[in-house]
mmCIF file of C-alpha atoms and ligand atoms in Angstrom:
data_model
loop_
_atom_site.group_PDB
_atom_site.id
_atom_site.type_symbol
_atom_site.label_atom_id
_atom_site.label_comp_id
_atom_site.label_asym_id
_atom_site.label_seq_id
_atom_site.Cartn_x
_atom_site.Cartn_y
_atom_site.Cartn_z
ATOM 1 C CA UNK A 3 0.000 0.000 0.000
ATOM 2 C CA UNK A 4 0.917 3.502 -0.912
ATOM 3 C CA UNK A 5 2.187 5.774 2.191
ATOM 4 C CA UNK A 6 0.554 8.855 2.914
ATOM 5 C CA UNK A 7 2.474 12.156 2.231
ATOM 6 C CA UNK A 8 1.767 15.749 3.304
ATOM 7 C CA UNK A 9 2.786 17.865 1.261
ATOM 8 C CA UNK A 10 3.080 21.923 1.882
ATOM 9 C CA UNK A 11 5.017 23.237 -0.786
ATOM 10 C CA UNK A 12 4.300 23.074 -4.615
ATOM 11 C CA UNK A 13 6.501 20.819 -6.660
ATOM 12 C CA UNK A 14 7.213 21.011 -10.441
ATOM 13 C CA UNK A 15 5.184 18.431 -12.356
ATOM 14 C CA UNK A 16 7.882 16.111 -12.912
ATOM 15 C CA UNK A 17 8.750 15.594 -9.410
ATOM 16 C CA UNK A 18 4.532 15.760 -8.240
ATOM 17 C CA UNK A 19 4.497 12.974 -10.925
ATOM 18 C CA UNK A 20 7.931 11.138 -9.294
ATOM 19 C CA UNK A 21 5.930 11.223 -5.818
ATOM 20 C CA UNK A 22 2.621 10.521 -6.875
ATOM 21 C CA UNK A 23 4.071 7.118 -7.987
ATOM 22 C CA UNK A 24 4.966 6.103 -5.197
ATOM 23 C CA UNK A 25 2.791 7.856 -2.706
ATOM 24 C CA UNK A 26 -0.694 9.313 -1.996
ATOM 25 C CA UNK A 27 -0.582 13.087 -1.350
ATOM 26 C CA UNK A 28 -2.276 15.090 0.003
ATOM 27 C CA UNK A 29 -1.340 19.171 -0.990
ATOM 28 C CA UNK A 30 -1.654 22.088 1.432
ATOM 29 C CA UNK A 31 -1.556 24.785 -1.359
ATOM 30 C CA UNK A 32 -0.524 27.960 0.727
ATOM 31 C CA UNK A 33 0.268 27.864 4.479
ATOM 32 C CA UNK A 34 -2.651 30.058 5.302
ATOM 33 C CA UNK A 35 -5.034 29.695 8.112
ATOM 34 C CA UNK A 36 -7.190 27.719 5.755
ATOM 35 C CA UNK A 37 -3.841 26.114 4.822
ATOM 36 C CA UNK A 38 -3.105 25.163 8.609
ATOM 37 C CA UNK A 39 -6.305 23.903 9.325
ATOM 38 C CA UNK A 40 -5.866 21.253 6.196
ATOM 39 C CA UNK A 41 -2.904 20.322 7.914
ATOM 40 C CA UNK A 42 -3.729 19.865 11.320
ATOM 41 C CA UNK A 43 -6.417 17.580 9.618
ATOM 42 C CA UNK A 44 -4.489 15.742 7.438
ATOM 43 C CA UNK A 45 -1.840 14.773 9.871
ATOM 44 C CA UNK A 46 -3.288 12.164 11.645
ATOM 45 C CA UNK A 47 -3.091 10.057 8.270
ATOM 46 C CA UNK A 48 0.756 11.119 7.390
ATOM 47 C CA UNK A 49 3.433 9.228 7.115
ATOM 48 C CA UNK A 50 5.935 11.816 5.368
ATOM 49 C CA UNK A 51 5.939 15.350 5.621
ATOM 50 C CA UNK A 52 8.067 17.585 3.092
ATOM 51 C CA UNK A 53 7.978 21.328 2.793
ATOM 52 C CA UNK A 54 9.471 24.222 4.246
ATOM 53 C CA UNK A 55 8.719 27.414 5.775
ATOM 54 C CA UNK A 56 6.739 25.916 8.777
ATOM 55 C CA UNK A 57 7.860 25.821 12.374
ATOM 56 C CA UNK A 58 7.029 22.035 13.316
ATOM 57 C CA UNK A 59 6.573 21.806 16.707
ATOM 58 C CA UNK A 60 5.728 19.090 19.426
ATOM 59 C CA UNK A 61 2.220 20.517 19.580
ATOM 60 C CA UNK A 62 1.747 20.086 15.543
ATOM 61 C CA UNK A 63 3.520 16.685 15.752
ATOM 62 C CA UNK A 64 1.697 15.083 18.227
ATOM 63 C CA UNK A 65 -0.920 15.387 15.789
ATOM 64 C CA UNK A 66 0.793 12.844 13.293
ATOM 65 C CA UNK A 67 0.642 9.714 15.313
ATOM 66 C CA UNK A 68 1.843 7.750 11.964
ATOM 67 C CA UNK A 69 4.848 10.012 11.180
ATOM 68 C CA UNK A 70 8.019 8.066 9.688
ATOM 69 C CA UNK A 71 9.749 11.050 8.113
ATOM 70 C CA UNK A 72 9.949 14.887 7.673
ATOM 71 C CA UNK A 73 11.935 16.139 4.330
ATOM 72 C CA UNK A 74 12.658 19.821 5.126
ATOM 73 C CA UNK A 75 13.052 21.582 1.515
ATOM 74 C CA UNK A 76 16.098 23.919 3.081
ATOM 75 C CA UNK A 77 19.684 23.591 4.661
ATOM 76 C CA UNK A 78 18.496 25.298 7.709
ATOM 77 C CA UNK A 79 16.455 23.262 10.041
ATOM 78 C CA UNK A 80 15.989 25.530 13.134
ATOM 79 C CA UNK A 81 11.830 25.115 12.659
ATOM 80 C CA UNK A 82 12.456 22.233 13.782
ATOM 81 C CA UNK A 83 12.819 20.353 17.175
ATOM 82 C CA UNK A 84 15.066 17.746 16.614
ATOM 83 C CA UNK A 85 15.320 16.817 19.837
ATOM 84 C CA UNK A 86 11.408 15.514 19.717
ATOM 85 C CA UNK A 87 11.936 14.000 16.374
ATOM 86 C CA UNK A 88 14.664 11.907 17.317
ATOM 87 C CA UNK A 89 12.661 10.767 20.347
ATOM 88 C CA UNK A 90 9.958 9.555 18.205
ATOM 89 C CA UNK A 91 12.080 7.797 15.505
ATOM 90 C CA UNK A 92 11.165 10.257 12.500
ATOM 91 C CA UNK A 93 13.418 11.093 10.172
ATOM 92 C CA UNK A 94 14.629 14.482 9.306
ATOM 93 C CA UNK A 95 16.180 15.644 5.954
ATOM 94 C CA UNK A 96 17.435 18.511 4.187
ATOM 95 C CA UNK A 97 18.779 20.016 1.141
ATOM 96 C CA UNK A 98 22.873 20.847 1.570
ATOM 97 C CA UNK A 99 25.082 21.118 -1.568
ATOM 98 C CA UNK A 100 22.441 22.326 -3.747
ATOM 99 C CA UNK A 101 21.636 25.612 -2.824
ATOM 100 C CA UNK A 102 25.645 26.516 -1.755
ATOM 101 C CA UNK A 103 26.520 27.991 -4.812
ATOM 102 C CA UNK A 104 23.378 30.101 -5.341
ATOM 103 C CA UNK A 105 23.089 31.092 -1.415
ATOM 104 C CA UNK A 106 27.178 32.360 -2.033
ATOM 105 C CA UNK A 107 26.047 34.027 -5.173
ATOM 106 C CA UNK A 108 23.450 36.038 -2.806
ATOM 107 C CA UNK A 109 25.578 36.884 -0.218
ATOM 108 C CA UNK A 110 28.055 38.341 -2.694
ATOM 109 C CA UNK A 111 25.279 40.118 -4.336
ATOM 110 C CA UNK A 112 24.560 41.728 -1.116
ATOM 111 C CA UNK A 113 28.252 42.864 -0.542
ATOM 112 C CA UNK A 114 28.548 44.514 -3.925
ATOM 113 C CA UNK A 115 24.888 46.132 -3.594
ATOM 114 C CA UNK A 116 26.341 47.552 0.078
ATOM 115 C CA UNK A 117 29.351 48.967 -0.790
ATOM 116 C CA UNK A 118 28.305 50.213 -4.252
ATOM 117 C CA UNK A 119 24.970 51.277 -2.831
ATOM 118 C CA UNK A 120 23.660 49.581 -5.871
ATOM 119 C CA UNK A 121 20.047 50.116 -5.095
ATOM 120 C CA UNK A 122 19.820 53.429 -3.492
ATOM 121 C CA UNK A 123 21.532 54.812 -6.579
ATOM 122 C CA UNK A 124 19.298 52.668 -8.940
ATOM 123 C CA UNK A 125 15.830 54.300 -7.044
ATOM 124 C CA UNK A 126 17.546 57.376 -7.650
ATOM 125 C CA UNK A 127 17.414 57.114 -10.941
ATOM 126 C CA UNK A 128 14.470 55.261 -10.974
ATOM 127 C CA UNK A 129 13.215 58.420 -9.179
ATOM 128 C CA UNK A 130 14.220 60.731 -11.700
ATOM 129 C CA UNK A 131 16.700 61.974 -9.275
ATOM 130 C CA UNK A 132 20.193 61.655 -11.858
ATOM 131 C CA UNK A 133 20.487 65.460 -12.884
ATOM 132 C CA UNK A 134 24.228 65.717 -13.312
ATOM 133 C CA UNK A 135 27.399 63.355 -12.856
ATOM 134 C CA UNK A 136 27.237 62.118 -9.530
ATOM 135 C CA UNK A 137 29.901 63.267 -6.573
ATOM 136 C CA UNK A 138 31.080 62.011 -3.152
ATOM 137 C CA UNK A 139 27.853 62.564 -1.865
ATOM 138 C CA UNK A 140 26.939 59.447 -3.514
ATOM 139 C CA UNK A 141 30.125 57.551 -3.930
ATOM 140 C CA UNK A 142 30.333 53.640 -2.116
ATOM 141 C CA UNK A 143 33.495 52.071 -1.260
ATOM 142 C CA UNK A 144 35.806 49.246 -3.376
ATOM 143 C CA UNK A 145 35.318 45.747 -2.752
ATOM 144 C CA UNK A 146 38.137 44.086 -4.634
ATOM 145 C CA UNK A 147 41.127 44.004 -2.394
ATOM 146 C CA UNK A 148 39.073 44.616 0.879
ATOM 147 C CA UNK A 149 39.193 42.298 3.801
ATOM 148 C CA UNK A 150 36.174 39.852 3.444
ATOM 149 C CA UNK A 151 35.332 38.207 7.207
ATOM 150 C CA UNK A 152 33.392 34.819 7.001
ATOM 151 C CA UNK A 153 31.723 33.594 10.402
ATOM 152 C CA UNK A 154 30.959 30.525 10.280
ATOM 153 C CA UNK A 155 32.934 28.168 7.615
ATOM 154 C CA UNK A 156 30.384 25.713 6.107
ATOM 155 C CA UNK A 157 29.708 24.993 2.420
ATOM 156 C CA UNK A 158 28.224 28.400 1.765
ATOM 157 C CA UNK A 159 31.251 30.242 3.773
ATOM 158 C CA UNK A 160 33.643 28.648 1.556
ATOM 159 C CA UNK A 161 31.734 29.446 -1.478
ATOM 160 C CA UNK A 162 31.851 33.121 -0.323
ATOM 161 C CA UNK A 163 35.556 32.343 0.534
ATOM 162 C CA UNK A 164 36.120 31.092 -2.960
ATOM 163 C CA UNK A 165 34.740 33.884 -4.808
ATOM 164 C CA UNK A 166 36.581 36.654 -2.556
ATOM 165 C CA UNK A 167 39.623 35.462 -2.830
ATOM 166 C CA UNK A 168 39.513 33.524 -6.584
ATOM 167 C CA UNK A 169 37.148 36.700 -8.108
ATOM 168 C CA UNK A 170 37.775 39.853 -5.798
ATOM 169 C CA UNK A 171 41.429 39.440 -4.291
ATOM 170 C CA UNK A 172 39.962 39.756 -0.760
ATOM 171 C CA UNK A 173 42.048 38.730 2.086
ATOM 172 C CA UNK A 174 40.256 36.108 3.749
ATOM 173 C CA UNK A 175 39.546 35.994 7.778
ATOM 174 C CA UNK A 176 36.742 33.741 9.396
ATOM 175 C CA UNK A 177 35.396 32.102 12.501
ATOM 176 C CA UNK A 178 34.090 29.014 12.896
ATOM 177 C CA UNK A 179 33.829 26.423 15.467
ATOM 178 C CA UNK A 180 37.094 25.061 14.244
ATOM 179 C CA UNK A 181 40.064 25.758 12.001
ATOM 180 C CA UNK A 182 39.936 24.088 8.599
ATOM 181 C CA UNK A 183 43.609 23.603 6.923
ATOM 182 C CA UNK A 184 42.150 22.532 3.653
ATOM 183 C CA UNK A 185 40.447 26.638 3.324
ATOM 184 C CA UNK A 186 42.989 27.857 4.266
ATOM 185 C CA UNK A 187 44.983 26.365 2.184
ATOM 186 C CA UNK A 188 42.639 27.023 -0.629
ATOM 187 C CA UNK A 189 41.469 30.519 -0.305
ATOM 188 C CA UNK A 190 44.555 31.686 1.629
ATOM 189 C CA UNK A 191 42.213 31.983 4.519
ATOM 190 C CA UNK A 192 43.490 32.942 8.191
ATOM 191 C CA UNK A 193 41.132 31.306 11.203
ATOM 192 C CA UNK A 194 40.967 33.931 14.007
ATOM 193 C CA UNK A 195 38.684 34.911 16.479
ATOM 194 C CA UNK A 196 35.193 36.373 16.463
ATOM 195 C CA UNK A 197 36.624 39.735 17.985
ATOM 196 C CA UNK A 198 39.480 39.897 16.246
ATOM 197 C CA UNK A 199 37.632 39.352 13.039
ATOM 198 C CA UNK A 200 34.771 41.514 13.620
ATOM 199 C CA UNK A 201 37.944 44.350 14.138
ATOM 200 C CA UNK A 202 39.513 43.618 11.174
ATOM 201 C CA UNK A 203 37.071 42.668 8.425
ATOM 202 C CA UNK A 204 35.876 45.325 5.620
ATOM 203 C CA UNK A 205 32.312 43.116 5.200
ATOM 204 C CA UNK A 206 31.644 40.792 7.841
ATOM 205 C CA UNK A 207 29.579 37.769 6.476
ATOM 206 C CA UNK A 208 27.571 35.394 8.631
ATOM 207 C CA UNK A 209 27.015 32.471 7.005
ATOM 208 C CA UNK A 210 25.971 30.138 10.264
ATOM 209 C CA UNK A 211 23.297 27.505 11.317
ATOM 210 C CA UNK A 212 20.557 29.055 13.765
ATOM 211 C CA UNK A 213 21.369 27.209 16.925
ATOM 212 C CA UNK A 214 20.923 27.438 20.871
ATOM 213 C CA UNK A 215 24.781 28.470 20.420
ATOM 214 C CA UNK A 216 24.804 30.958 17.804
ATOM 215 C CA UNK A 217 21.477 32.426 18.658
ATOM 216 C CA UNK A 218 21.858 36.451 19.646
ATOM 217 C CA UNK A 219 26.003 35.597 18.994
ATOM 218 C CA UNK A 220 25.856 39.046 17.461
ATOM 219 C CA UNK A 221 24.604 41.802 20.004
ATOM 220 C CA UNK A 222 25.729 45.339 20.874
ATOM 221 C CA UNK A 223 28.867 44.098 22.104
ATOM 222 C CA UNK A 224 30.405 42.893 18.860
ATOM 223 C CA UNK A 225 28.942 45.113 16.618
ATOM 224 C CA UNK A 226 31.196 47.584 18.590
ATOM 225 C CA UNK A 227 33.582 45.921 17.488
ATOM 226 C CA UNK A 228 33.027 46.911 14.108
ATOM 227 C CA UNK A 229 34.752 49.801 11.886
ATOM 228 C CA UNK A 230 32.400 52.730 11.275
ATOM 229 C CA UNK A 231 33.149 51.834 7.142
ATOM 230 C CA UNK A 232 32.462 48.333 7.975
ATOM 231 C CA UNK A 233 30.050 46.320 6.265
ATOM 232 C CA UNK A 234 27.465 43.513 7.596
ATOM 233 C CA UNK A 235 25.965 40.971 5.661
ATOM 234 C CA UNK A 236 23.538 38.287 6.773
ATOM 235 C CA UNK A 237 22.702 35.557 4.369
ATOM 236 C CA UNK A 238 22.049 32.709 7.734
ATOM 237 C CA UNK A 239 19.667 33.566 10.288
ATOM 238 C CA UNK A 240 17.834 36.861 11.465
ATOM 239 C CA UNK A 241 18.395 35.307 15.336
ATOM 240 C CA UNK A 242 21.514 35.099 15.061
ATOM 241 C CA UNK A 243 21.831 39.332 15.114
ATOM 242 C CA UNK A 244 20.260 41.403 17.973
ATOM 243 C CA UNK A 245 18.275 43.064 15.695
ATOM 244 C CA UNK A 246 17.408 46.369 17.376
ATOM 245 C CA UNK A 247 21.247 46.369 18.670
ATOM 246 C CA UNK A 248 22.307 46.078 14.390
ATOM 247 C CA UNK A 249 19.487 49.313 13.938
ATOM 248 C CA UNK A 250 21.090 51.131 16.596
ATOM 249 C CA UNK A 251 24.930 50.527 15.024
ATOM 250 C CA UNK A 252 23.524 51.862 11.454
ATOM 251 C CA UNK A 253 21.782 54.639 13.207
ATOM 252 C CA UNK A 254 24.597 55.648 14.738
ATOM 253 C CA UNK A 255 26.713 55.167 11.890
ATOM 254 C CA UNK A 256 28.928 52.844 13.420
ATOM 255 C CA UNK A 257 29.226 50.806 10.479
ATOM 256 C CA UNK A 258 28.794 51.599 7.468
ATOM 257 C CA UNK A 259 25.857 49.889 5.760
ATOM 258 C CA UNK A 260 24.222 46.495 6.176
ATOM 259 C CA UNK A 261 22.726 43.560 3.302
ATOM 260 C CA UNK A 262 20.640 41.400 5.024
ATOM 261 C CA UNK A 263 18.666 38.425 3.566
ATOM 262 C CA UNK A 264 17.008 37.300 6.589
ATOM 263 C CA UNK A 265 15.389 39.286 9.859
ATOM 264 C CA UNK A 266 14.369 38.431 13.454
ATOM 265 C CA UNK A 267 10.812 38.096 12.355
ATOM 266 C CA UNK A 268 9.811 37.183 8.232
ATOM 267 C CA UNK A 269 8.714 37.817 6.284
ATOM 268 C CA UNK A 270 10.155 41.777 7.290
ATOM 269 C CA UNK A 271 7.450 44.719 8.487
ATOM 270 C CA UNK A 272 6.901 47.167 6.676
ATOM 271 C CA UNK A 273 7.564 49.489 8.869
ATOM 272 C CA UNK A 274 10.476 47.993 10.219
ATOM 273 C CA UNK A 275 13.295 50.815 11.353
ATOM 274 C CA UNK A 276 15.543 48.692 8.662
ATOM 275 C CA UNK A 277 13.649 49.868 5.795
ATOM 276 C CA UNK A 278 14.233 53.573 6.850
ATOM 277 C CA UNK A 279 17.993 53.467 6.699
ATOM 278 C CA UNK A 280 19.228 53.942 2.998
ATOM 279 C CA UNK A 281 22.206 52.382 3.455
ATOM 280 C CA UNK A 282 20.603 49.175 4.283
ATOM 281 C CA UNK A 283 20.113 46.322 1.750
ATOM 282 C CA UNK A 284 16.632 44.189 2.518
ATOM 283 C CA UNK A 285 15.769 41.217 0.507
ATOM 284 C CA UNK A 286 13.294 38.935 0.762
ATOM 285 C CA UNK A 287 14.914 35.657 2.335
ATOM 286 C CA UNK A 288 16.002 34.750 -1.664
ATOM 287 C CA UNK A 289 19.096 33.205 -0.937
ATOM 288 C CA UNK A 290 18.787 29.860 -2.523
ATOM 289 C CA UNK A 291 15.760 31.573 -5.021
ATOM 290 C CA UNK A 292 16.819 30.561 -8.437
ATOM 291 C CA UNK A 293 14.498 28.302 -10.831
ATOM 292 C CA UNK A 294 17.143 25.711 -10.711
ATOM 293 C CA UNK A 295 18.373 25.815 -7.047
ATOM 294 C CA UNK A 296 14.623 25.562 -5.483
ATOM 295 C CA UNK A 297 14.153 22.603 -8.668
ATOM 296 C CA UNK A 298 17.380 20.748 -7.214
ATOM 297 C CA UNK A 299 16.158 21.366 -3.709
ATOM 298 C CA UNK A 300 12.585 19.795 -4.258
ATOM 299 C CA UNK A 301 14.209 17.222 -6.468
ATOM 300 C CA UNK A 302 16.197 16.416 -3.066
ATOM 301 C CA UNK A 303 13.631 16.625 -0.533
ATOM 302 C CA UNK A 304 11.632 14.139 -2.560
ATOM 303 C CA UNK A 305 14.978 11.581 -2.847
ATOM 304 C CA UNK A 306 14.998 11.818 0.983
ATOM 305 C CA UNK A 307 11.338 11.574 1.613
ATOM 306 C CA UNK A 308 10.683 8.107 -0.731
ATOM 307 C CA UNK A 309 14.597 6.938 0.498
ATOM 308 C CA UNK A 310 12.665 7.416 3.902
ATOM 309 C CA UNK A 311 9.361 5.711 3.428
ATOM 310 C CA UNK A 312 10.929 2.911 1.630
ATOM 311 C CA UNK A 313 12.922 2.300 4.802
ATOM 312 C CA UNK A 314 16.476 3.223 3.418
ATOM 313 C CA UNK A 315 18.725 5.877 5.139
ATOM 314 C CA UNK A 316 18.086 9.037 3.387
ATOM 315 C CA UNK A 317 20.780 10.823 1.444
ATOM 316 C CA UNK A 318 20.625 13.863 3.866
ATOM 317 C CA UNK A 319 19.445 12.793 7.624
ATOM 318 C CA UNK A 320 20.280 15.316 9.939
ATOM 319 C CA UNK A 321 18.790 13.057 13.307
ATOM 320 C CA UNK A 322 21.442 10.325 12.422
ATOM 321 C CA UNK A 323 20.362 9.188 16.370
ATOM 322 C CA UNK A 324 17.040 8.130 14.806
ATOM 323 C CA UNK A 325 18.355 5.837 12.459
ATOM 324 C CA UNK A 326 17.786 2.488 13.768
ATOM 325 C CA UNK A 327 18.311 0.572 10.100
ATOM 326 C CA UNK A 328 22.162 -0.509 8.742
ATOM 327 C CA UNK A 329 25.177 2.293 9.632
ATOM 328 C CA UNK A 330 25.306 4.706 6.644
HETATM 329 C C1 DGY B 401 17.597 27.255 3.687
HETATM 330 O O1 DGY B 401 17.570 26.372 2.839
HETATM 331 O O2 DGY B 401 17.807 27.028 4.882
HETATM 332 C C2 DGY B 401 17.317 28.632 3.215
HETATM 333 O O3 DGY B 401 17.684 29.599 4.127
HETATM 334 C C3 DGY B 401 15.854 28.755 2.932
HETATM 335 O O4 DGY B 401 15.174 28.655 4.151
#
């Protein structure tokens, strides 16, 4: 017999098709309150669970007595509690290696669109604003050559790594929970500490998991640290910043400018103090958003989620605790 799979995000018709083979879905369309209520019905019958963009919860689990696995369509998997998963035997997957490339791609977009003040230029011409050949008043700062700061050296950081030092000639400093020869190595990287990097660094770059460790690791305290023509990008998690301490720094212009992908709360209010500062860069959580990295991420998820239901390990488990089949 088929097993039962909730699904909450769209897929392309190829990979609907590729599930639908194998296993009766069920579609939440949006992730409305109409949305949520389909859910919270549906769970009882669900075996597998793949989407993204939902916090699940004890409270929303406990609902889905039947649960074998959860295929997250994302790297990150702080809406999760892994902790209660694990307990209960479910699997958990996610997406790494697909979306690296693409998420670097963003965070490098962000740096240029900082220093070059990319879009406040652009909405002033946009704005009919460009009446004569533009002076200091408007002028950003050089990249190329600039010391690039990476916290946090996973796939993406040495993506960003890579195209700093292969495409910019950026001196490379980072931070990360340990030193990694083989970056170094690579990218002519030198591990140092957060403080001393946060000192030192033209653009500091976060590129880290969400976790119970790296949650506020960024508060008034090190953004003191910070050069007023400093630059800070965040392409990981809005909780990993103190947000209101990050307004106050830009306020105060005690760094320079700011491109951040993701926010304390998303998606961003309007009328968030962020979105009054020009030299702040907001985007919409986009950093994996390309046609082909969200394809290859789907295409992923779904690989776990029928690896999963068939009883094999799952390319990407992230609970390996709740593995109870052969080692991997
Ligand atoms: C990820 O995959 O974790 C991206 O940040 C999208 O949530």
């Amino acid at each position: 017999m088929k097993k039962h799979v909730l699904l909450y995000k769209k897929l392309s018709p190829v990979l609907m098709d590729r599930l639908q083979q194998q296993a009766e879905v069920t579609l939440i369309d949006e992730l409305n309150a109409e949305g949520l209520q389909a859910l919270r019905q549906a769970l009882p019958r669900a075996q597998g669970l793949l989407g993204a963009s939902l916090r699940l919860d004890a409270e929303l689990l406990d609902l889905a007595p039947q649960l074998q696995a959860v295929a997250s369509v994302s790297v990150g998997v702080d809406n999760y509690d892994i902790d209660y998963l694990t307990r209960r035997g479910i699997l958990l997957s996610n997406t790494p290696d697909v979306l690296t490339e693409t998420t670097a791609d963003t965070g490098f977009a962000l740096i240029l669109a900082t220093a070059r003040r990319v879009v406040e230029l652009a909405n002033m011409v946009r704005a009919g604003q460009w009446q004569r050949t533009i002076g200091p008043l408007h002028f950003g700062s050089d990249v190329h050559g600039k010391t690039l700061g990476i916290i946090g050296m996973g796939r993406i950081g040495e993506a960003l790594a890579q195209r700093g030092h292969c495409g910019f000639g950026m001196p490379v400093l980072y931070h990360s929970t340990r030193p990694k020869p083989a970056v170094e190595q690579r990218f002519n990287a030198r591990y140092c500490s957060l403080e001393q990097l946060l000192q030192e660094a033209d653009f500091v770059c976060l590129t880290l998991p969400l976790t119970d460790q790296t949650q506020g690791l960024i508060g008034r305290r090190e953004l003191a640290l910070m050069r007023p023509e400093s630059i800070f990008i965040n392409i990981s998690r809005g909780k990993v910043v103190d947000e209101a301490a990050l307004i106050e720094a830009l306020q105060e212009r005690r760094i320079r400018g700011a491109g951040l992908d993701v926010f304390e709360r998303e998606p961003l209010a309007p009328d968030s103090r962020l979105l009054q500062l020009p030299q702040v860069v907001a985007t919409p959580h986009m950093g994996s958003a390309t046609h082909e990295t969200r394809e290859a991420m789907a295409r992923c998820a779904v690989d776990n989620l029928l690896a999963a239901l068939a009883g094999k390990r799952p390319p990407n488990l992230v609970n390996a605790q709740a593995w109870t089949g052969q080692p991997g």
